[in-house]
Amino acid sequence: MKALLLEQHADGQVVQVKNCAVDELPPGDVIVDIHWSTLNYKDALAITGKGKIVRQFPMIPGIDFSGTVNHSTDPRFKIGQQVLLTGWGVGENHWGGLATQARVPANYLTAVPDNLSLRQAMIIGTAGFTAMLCVMALQDSGITPEHGDIIVTGASGGVGSTAIQLLSRLGYSVTAVTGRAENSDYLYQLGAKNILSRNDFPAQPRPLNKQRWAGGVDTVGGHILAAILAETQYNGTVAACGLAGGIELSTTVMPFILRNIRLQGIDSVHYPAEKRAEVWQRLASLLPESFYQQVACEISLAQAADYAEKLVNNQITGRILVDTRS
């Protein structure tokens, strides 16, 4: 098998595409022949060494993949079946998807919906799965399109792009926040009604501000999340799933008490296995064919390290699809 391998040497981390023996794969019930993986922000931090993502070396990064079952000791999965994986610490403490094969516990896998291809499954990937969970959190809290605008931060990234498309398809009016004005056409095509610059948000927001948002999907954190909370309408909900802008949150209890708002954390890594199929079916049903054509660029395994640098430097729009076989 071929893999992008991270190794820790005395003089630092080494990243290279190498041939590995299949028997080196960690324990698991199912061996998958990987067709597609992706490059996520977490993967980019691991590959560049700019984040403490990898827990042990050597490590194959890649927090998601799709492919076909090569071998299985679990009756739920048959040889040749199409499967996908997102989360579960794969690519962090268990060899991941930037390879031609993986061996994983059966509980990590989800059958690919019949109306979704392996390629489409990875264009969605962890980012799309997370975006769907955010949208479901807004719906579960009772926010409907009639309640007003939904704000989406980090709009040019994978989670933000998918959230905009999903919300638009469901009839919501979406305001997108981005630091890259050149992506305006891209965001309008996904369904955004309005676009704001991240520079429009003060570094030290007031505890309360004019009520603007029925809800939000935040992938950034930091002062932008604090500003959004101060502007969220009465009974609103903000789904928070990212920290690209920082892990600190400087705010007060005032929006929560005086406006009865909710800050809902979203974790896609350990989302219950028995609930995942329903989420994937919703994604397959909601996303149009134009989404898959618009949001993804395709690279080879050998290009992953270069693109990881671009991703952490905010030079990527949408999703990075990795053809592991090329």
GROMACS .gro file of C-alpha atoms in nm:
model
  326
    1MET     CA    1   0.000   0.000   0.000
    2LYS     CA    2   0.102   0.362  -0.059
    3ALA     CA    3   0.063   0.628   0.209
    4LEU     CA    4   0.152   0.979   0.313
    5LEU     CA    5   0.352   0.903   0.626
    6LEU     CA    6   0.444   1.143   0.906
    7GLU     CA    7   0.756   1.045   1.098
    8GLN     CA    8   0.919   1.218   1.393
    9HIS     CA    9   1.298   1.243   1.365
   10ALA     CA   10   1.550   1.406   1.595
   11ASP     CA   11   1.558   1.717   1.377
   12GLY     CA   12   1.182   1.742   1.334
   13GLN     CA   13   0.887   1.597   1.148
   14VAL     CA   14   0.936   1.432   0.808
   15VAL     CA   15   0.651   1.402   0.557
   16GLN     CA   16   0.678   1.173   0.255
   17VAL     CA   17   0.480   0.935   0.038
   18LYS     CA   18   0.604   0.583   0.112
   19ASN     CA   19   0.519   0.220   0.043
   20CYS     CA   20   0.407   0.040   0.357
   21ALA     CA   21   0.321  -0.323   0.422
   22VAL     CA   22  -0.048  -0.395   0.481
   23ASP     CA   23   0.040  -0.592   0.794
   24GLU     CA   24   0.173  -0.265   0.945
   25LEU     CA   25  -0.182  -0.130   0.960
   26PRO     CA   26  -0.326  -0.094   1.311
   27PRO     CA   27  -0.583  -0.347   1.437
   28GLY     CA   28  -0.939  -0.341   1.312
   29ASP     CA   29  -1.228  -0.547   1.181
   30VAL     CA   30  -1.234  -0.414   0.825
   31ILE     CA   31  -0.971  -0.340   0.560
   32VAL     CA   32  -1.084  -0.076   0.310
   33ASP     CA   33  -0.938  -0.006  -0.032
   34ILE     CA   34  -0.941   0.373  -0.025
   35HIS     CA   35  -1.046   0.556  -0.341
   36TRP     CA   36  -1.079   0.911  -0.209
   37SER     CA   37  -0.975   1.113   0.093
   38THR     CA   38  -0.969   1.484   0.164
   39LEU     CA   39  -0.749   1.750   0.315
   40ASN     CA   40  -0.915   1.918   0.612
   41TYR     CA   41  -0.784   2.197   0.835
   42LYS     CA   42  -0.697   1.942   1.104
   43ASP     CA   43  -0.504   1.736   0.847
   44ALA     CA   44  -0.318   2.045   0.734
   45LEU     CA   45  -0.216   2.125   1.092
   46ALA     CA   46  -0.090   1.768   1.134
   47ILE     CA   47   0.105   1.761   0.807
   48THR     CA   48   0.266   2.102   0.857
   49GLY     CA   49   0.334   2.038   1.225
   50LYS     CA   50   0.162   2.366   1.312
   51GLY     CA   51  -0.084   2.199   1.548
   52LYS     CA   52  -0.057   1.927   1.809
   53ILE     CA   53  -0.284   1.690   1.622
   54VAL     CA   54  -0.085   1.369   1.592
   55ARG     CA   55  -0.069   1.171   1.916
   56GLN     CA   56   0.184   0.908   1.806
   57PHE     CA   57   0.434   0.849   1.527
   58PRO     CA   58   0.460   0.723   1.264
   59MET     CA   59   0.116   0.838   1.152
   60ILE     CA   60  -0.084   0.840   0.831
   61PRO     CA   61  -0.298   1.157   0.847
   62GLY     CA   62  -0.640   1.192   0.691
   63ILE     CA   63  -0.948   1.220   0.910
   64ASP     CA   64  -1.183   1.080   0.647
   65PHE     CA   65  -1.196   0.848   0.346
   66SER     CA   66  -1.428   0.654   0.116
   67GLY     CA   67  -1.367   0.324  -0.058
   68THR     CA   68  -1.466  -0.040  -0.087
   69VAL     CA   69  -1.437  -0.323   0.164
   70ASN     CA   70  -1.139  -0.549   0.091
   71HIS     CA   71  -1.170  -0.775   0.397
   72SER     CA   72  -1.414  -0.789   0.687
   73THR     CA   73  -1.465  -0.997   1.000
   74ASP     CA   74  -1.782  -0.803   1.086
   75PRO     CA   75  -2.111  -0.926   0.933
   76ARG     CA   76  -2.234  -0.569   0.879
   77PHE     CA   77  -1.981  -0.511   0.600
   78LYS     CA   78  -1.931  -0.729   0.294
   79ILE     CA   79  -1.641  -0.745   0.048
   80GLY     CA   80  -1.692  -0.488  -0.227
   81GLN     CA   81  -1.934  -0.275  -0.025
   82GLN     CA   82  -1.893   0.100  -0.053
   83VAL     CA   83  -1.816   0.265   0.281
   84LEU     CA   84  -1.700   0.596   0.424
   85LEU     CA   85  -1.538   0.712   0.744
   86THR     CA   86  -1.525   1.048   0.920
   87GLY     CA   87  -1.385   1.121   1.265
   88TRP     CA   88  -1.319   0.873   1.546
   89GLY     CA   89  -0.963   1.003   1.592
   90VAL     CA   90  -0.848   0.851   1.263
   91GLY     CA   91  -0.547   1.044   1.135
   92GLU     CA   92  -0.467   1.147   1.493
   93ASN     CA   93  -0.419   0.829   1.694
   94HIS     CA   94  -0.514   0.566   1.434
   95TRP     CA   95  -0.370   0.552   1.081
   96GLY     CA   96  -0.593   0.753   0.852
   97GLY     CA   97  -0.719   0.809   0.502
   98LEU     CA   98  -0.427   0.957   0.307
   99ALA     CA   99  -0.331   0.612   0.186
  100THR     CA  100  -0.452   0.342  -0.051
  101GLN     CA  101  -0.569   0.117   0.233
  102ALA     CA  102  -0.688   0.142   0.593
  103ARG     CA  103  -0.781  -0.108   0.862
  104VAL     CA  104  -1.034   0.021   1.115
  105PRO     CA  105  -1.292  -0.098   1.368
  106ALA     CA  106  -1.621  -0.173   1.196
  107ASN     CA  107  -1.806   0.076   1.416
  108TYR     CA  108  -1.608   0.358   1.254
  109LEU     CA  109  -1.760   0.289   0.912
  110THR     CA  110  -2.084   0.406   0.750
  111ALA     CA  111  -2.233   0.254   0.438
  112VAL     CA  112  -2.236   0.504   0.150
  113PRO     CA  113  -2.597   0.597   0.061
  114ASP     CA  114  -2.718   0.446  -0.266
  115ASN     CA  115  -2.766   0.788  -0.424
  116LEU     CA  116  -2.410   0.902  -0.347
  117SER     CA  117  -2.085   0.810  -0.521
  118LEU     CA  118  -1.757   0.751  -0.339
  119ARG     CA  119  -1.623   1.071  -0.490
  120GLN     CA  120  -1.926   1.275  -0.382
  121ALA     CA  121  -1.904   1.128  -0.032
  122MET     CA  122  -1.557   1.274   0.008
  123ILE     CA  123  -1.642   1.608  -0.147
  124ILE     CA  124  -1.885   1.625   0.144
  125GLY     CA  125  -1.649   1.453   0.391
  126THR     CA  126  -1.597   1.559   0.750
  127ALA     CA  127  -1.666   1.923   0.661
  128GLY     CA  128  -2.006   1.853   0.509
  129PHE     CA  129  -2.100   1.610   0.785
  130THR     CA  130  -2.017   1.879   1.042
  131ALA     CA  131  -2.212   2.141   0.848
  132MET     CA  132  -2.519   1.916   0.843
  133LEU     CA  133  -2.496   1.869   1.220
  134CYS     CA  134  -2.485   2.248   1.261
  135VAL     CA  135  -2.792   2.295   1.043
  136MET     CA  136  -2.974   2.020   1.233
  137ALA     CA  137  -2.890   2.195   1.561
  138LEU     CA  138  -3.057   2.513   1.433
  139GLN     CA  139  -3.361   2.319   1.318
  140ASP     CA  140  -3.384   2.125   1.645
  141SER     CA  141  -3.388   2.453   1.837
  142GLY     CA  142  -3.693   2.564   1.640
  143ILE     CA  143  -3.532   2.816   1.407
  144THR     CA  144  -3.714   2.830   1.074
  145PRO     CA  145  -3.651   3.048   0.767
  146GLU     CA  146  -3.925   3.283   0.886
  147HIS     CA  147  -3.723   3.376   1.195
  148GLY     CA  148  -3.465   3.575   0.996
  149ASP     CA  149  -3.109   3.566   0.866
  150ILE     CA  150  -2.855   3.296   0.951
  151ILE     CA  151  -2.491   3.403   0.966
  152VAL     CA  152  -2.215   3.163   0.854
  153THR     CA  153  -1.852   3.240   0.936
  154GLY     CA  154  -1.547   3.098   0.763
  155ALA     CA  155  -1.774   3.087   0.463
  156SER     CA  156  -1.506   3.007   0.204
  157GLY     CA  157  -1.397   2.691   0.386
  158GLY     CA  158  -1.539   2.341   0.362
  159VAL     CA  159  -1.783   2.361   0.654
  160GLY     CA  160  -1.893   2.714   0.569
  161SER     CA  161  -1.942   2.642   0.199
  162THR     CA  162  -2.153   2.335   0.268
  163ALA     CA  163  -2.355   2.510   0.539
  164ILE     CA  164  -2.443   2.792   0.300
  165GLN     CA  165  -2.559   2.546   0.034
  166LEU     CA  166  -2.763   2.340   0.282
  167LEU     CA  167  -2.927   2.641   0.446
  168SER     CA  168  -3.009   2.795   0.110
  169ARG     CA  169  -3.166   2.471  -0.011
  170LEU     CA  170  -3.379   2.464   0.303
  171GLY     CA  171  -3.508   2.816   0.238
  172TYR     CA  172  -3.300   3.017   0.486
  173SER     CA  173  -3.157   3.361   0.410
  174VAL     CA  174  -2.781   3.336   0.464
  175THR     CA  175  -2.522   3.604   0.536
  176ALA     CA  176  -2.169   3.477   0.470
  177VAL     CA  177  -1.861   3.608   0.650
  178THR     CA  178  -1.525   3.578   0.476
  179GLY     CA  179  -1.180   3.729   0.485
  180ARG     CA  180  -1.145   3.690   0.110
  181ALA     CA  181  -1.348   3.939  -0.092
  182GLU     CA  182  -1.245   3.768  -0.416
  183ASN     CA  183  -1.471   3.474  -0.321
  184SER     CA  184  -1.792   3.677  -0.334
  185ASP     CA  185  -1.918   3.524  -0.658
  186TYR     CA  186  -1.844   3.176  -0.526
  187LEU     CA  187  -2.048   3.243  -0.210
  188TYR     CA  188  -2.340   3.396  -0.398
  189GLN     CA  189  -2.350   3.091  -0.626
  190LEU     CA  190  -2.374   2.867  -0.320
  191GLY     CA  191  -2.679   3.061  -0.205
  192ALA     CA  192  -2.556   3.344   0.018
  193LYS     CA  193  -2.783   3.649   0.010
  194ASN     CA  194  -2.536   3.888   0.174
  195ILE     CA  195  -2.161   3.891   0.238
  196LEU     CA  196  -1.969   4.055   0.520
  197SER     CA  197  -1.596   4.093   0.571
  198ARG     CA  198  -1.448   3.944   0.885
  199ASN     CA  199  -1.295   4.289   0.935
  200ASP     CA  200  -1.647   4.418   1.002
  201PHE     CA  201  -1.636   4.253   1.345
  202PRO     CA  202  -1.463   4.447   1.624
  203ALA     CA  203  -1.176   4.286   1.814
  204GLN     CA  204  -1.353   4.375   2.140
  205PRO     CA  205  -1.729   4.347   2.079
  206ARG     CA  206  -1.987   4.495   2.314
  207PRO     CA  207  -2.175   4.259   2.548
  208LEU     CA  208  -2.499   4.332   2.361
  209ASN     CA  209  -2.562   4.482   2.021
  210LYS     CA  210  -2.849   4.526   1.778
  211GLN     CA  211  -3.029   4.196   1.717
  212ARG     CA  212  -2.943   4.081   1.365
  213TRP     CA  213  -2.927   3.700   1.344
  214ALA     CA  214  -3.187   3.433   1.400
  215GLY     CA  215  -2.901   3.189   1.427
  216GLY     CA  216  -2.549   3.116   1.316
  217VAL     CA  217  -2.297   2.855   1.209
  218ASP     CA  218  -1.956   2.953   1.341
  219THR     CA  219  -1.636   2.784   1.226
  220VAL     CA  220  -1.400   3.051   1.356
  221GLY     CA  221  -1.443   3.114   1.730
  222GLY     CA  222  -1.261   3.400   1.903
  223HIS     CA  223  -1.384   3.758   1.886
  224ILE     CA  224  -1.604   3.693   1.580
  225LEU     CA  225  -1.809   3.438   1.773
  226ALA     CA  226  -1.834   3.682   2.065
  227ALA     CA  227  -1.961   3.953   1.829
  228ILE     CA  228  -2.220   3.719   1.676
  229LEU     CA  229  -2.352   3.619   2.019
  230ALA     CA  230  -2.400   3.987   2.104
  231GLU     CA  231  -2.607   4.029   1.783
  232THR     CA  232  -2.818   3.712   1.801
  233GLN     CA  233  -3.192   3.760   1.826
  234TYR     CA  234  -3.409   3.654   2.118
  235ASN     CA  235  -3.437   3.272   2.132
  236GLY     CA  236  -3.163   3.237   1.871
  237THR     CA  237  -2.903   2.960   1.847
  238VAL     CA  238  -2.542   2.966   1.731
  239ALA     CA  239  -2.384   2.632   1.639
  240ALA     CA  240  -2.008   2.647   1.702
  241CYS     CA  241  -1.783   2.389   1.539
  242GLY     CA  242  -1.444   2.552   1.474
  243LEU     CA  243  -1.160   2.747   1.625
  244ALA     CA  244  -0.957   2.877   1.331
  245GLY     CA  245  -0.980   3.227   1.479
  246GLY     CA  246  -0.880   3.125   1.830
  247ILE     CA  247  -0.988   2.911   2.124
  248GLU     CA  248  -1.066   3.199   2.360
  249LEU     CA  249  -1.415   3.342   2.391
  250SER     CA  250  -1.442   3.679   2.561
  251THR     CA  251  -1.810   3.744   2.622
  252THR     CA  252  -2.064   3.789   2.902
  253VAL     CA  253  -2.374   3.607   3.022
  254MET     CA  254  -2.595   3.894   2.902
  255PRO     CA  255  -2.695   3.753   2.560
  256PHE     CA  256  -2.778   3.419   2.719
  257ILE     CA  257  -2.987   3.560   3.002
  258LEU     CA  258  -3.144   3.872   2.851
  259ARG     CA  259  -3.210   3.723   2.507
  260ASN     CA  260  -3.247   3.356   2.595
  261ILE     CA  261  -2.998   3.249   2.329
  262ARG     CA  262  -2.815   2.917   2.302
  263LEU     CA  263  -2.453   2.843   2.210
  264GLN     CA  264  -2.456   2.486   2.080
  265GLY     CA  265  -2.125   2.308   2.048
  266ILE     CA  266  -2.097   2.066   1.755
  267ASP     CA  267  -1.868   1.761   1.766
  268SER     CA  268  -1.862   1.541   1.456
  269VAL     CA  269  -1.572   1.318   1.564
  270HIS     CA  270  -1.761   1.104   1.814
  271TYR     CA  271  -2.114   1.152   1.683
  272PRO     CA  272  -2.299   0.824   1.758
  273ALA     CA  273  -2.247   0.557   1.493
  274GLU     CA  274  -2.613   0.455   1.494
  275LYS     CA  275  -2.724   0.807   1.397
  276ARG     CA  276  -2.476   0.872   1.116
  277ALA     CA  277  -2.662   0.701   0.831
  278GLU     CA  278  -2.957   0.938   0.870
  279VAL     CA  279  -2.728   1.243   0.855
  280TRP     CA  280  -2.558   1.113   0.539
  281GLN     CA  281  -2.893   1.042   0.376
  282ARG     CA  282  -3.002   1.399   0.443
  283LEU     CA  283  -2.681   1.529   0.286
  284ALA     CA  284  -2.726   1.307  -0.020
  285SER     CA  285  -3.084   1.427  -0.063
  286LEU     CA  286  -3.022   1.799  -0.011
  287LEU     CA  287  -2.702   1.875  -0.202
  288PRO     CA  288  -2.746   1.940  -0.576
  289GLU     CA  289  -2.512   1.815  -0.848
  290SER     CA  290  -2.383   2.170  -0.898
  291PHE     CA  291  -2.242   2.166  -0.542
  292TYR     CA  292  -1.999   1.883  -0.620
  293GLN     CA  293  -1.878   2.062  -0.932
  294GLN     CA  294  -1.834   2.396  -0.761
  295VAL     CA  295  -1.668   2.336  -0.426
  296ALA     CA  296  -1.392   2.080  -0.487
  297CYS     CA  297  -1.044   2.086  -0.632
  298GLU     CA  298  -0.879   1.747  -0.690
  299ILE     CA  299  -0.518   1.662  -0.606
  300SER     CA  300  -0.294   1.358  -0.585
  301LEU     CA  301  -0.147   1.205  -0.271
  302ALA     CA  302   0.192   1.351  -0.364
  303GLN     CA  303   0.046   1.704  -0.366
  304ALA     CA  304  -0.107   1.681  -0.018
  305ALA     CA  305   0.187   1.834   0.170
  306ASP     CA  306   0.199   2.141  -0.056
  307TYR     CA  307  -0.175   2.193  -0.030
  308ALA     CA  308  -0.160   2.157   0.348
  309GLU     CA  309   0.061   2.467   0.358
  310LYS     CA  310  -0.185   2.655   0.139
  311LEU     CA  311  -0.476   2.551   0.358
  312VAL     CA  312  -0.324   2.673   0.687
  313ASN     CA  313  -0.234   2.999   0.510
  314ASN     CA  314  -0.599   3.053   0.407
  315GLN     CA  315  -0.525   3.013   0.036
  316ILE     CA  316  -0.786   2.745  -0.035
  317THR     CA  317  -1.153   2.784  -0.121
  318GLY     CA  318  -1.395   2.500  -0.062
  319ARG     CA  319  -1.288   2.137  -0.041
  320ILE     CA  320  -0.964   1.956  -0.133
  321LEU     CA  321  -1.038   1.611  -0.272
  322VAL     CA  322  -0.746   1.365  -0.269
  323ASP     CA  323  -0.728   1.082  -0.522
  324THR     CA  324  -0.521   0.838  -0.316
  325ARG     CA  325  -0.463   0.609  -0.615
  326SER     CA  326  -0.296   0.873  -0.832
   0.00000   0.00000   0.00000
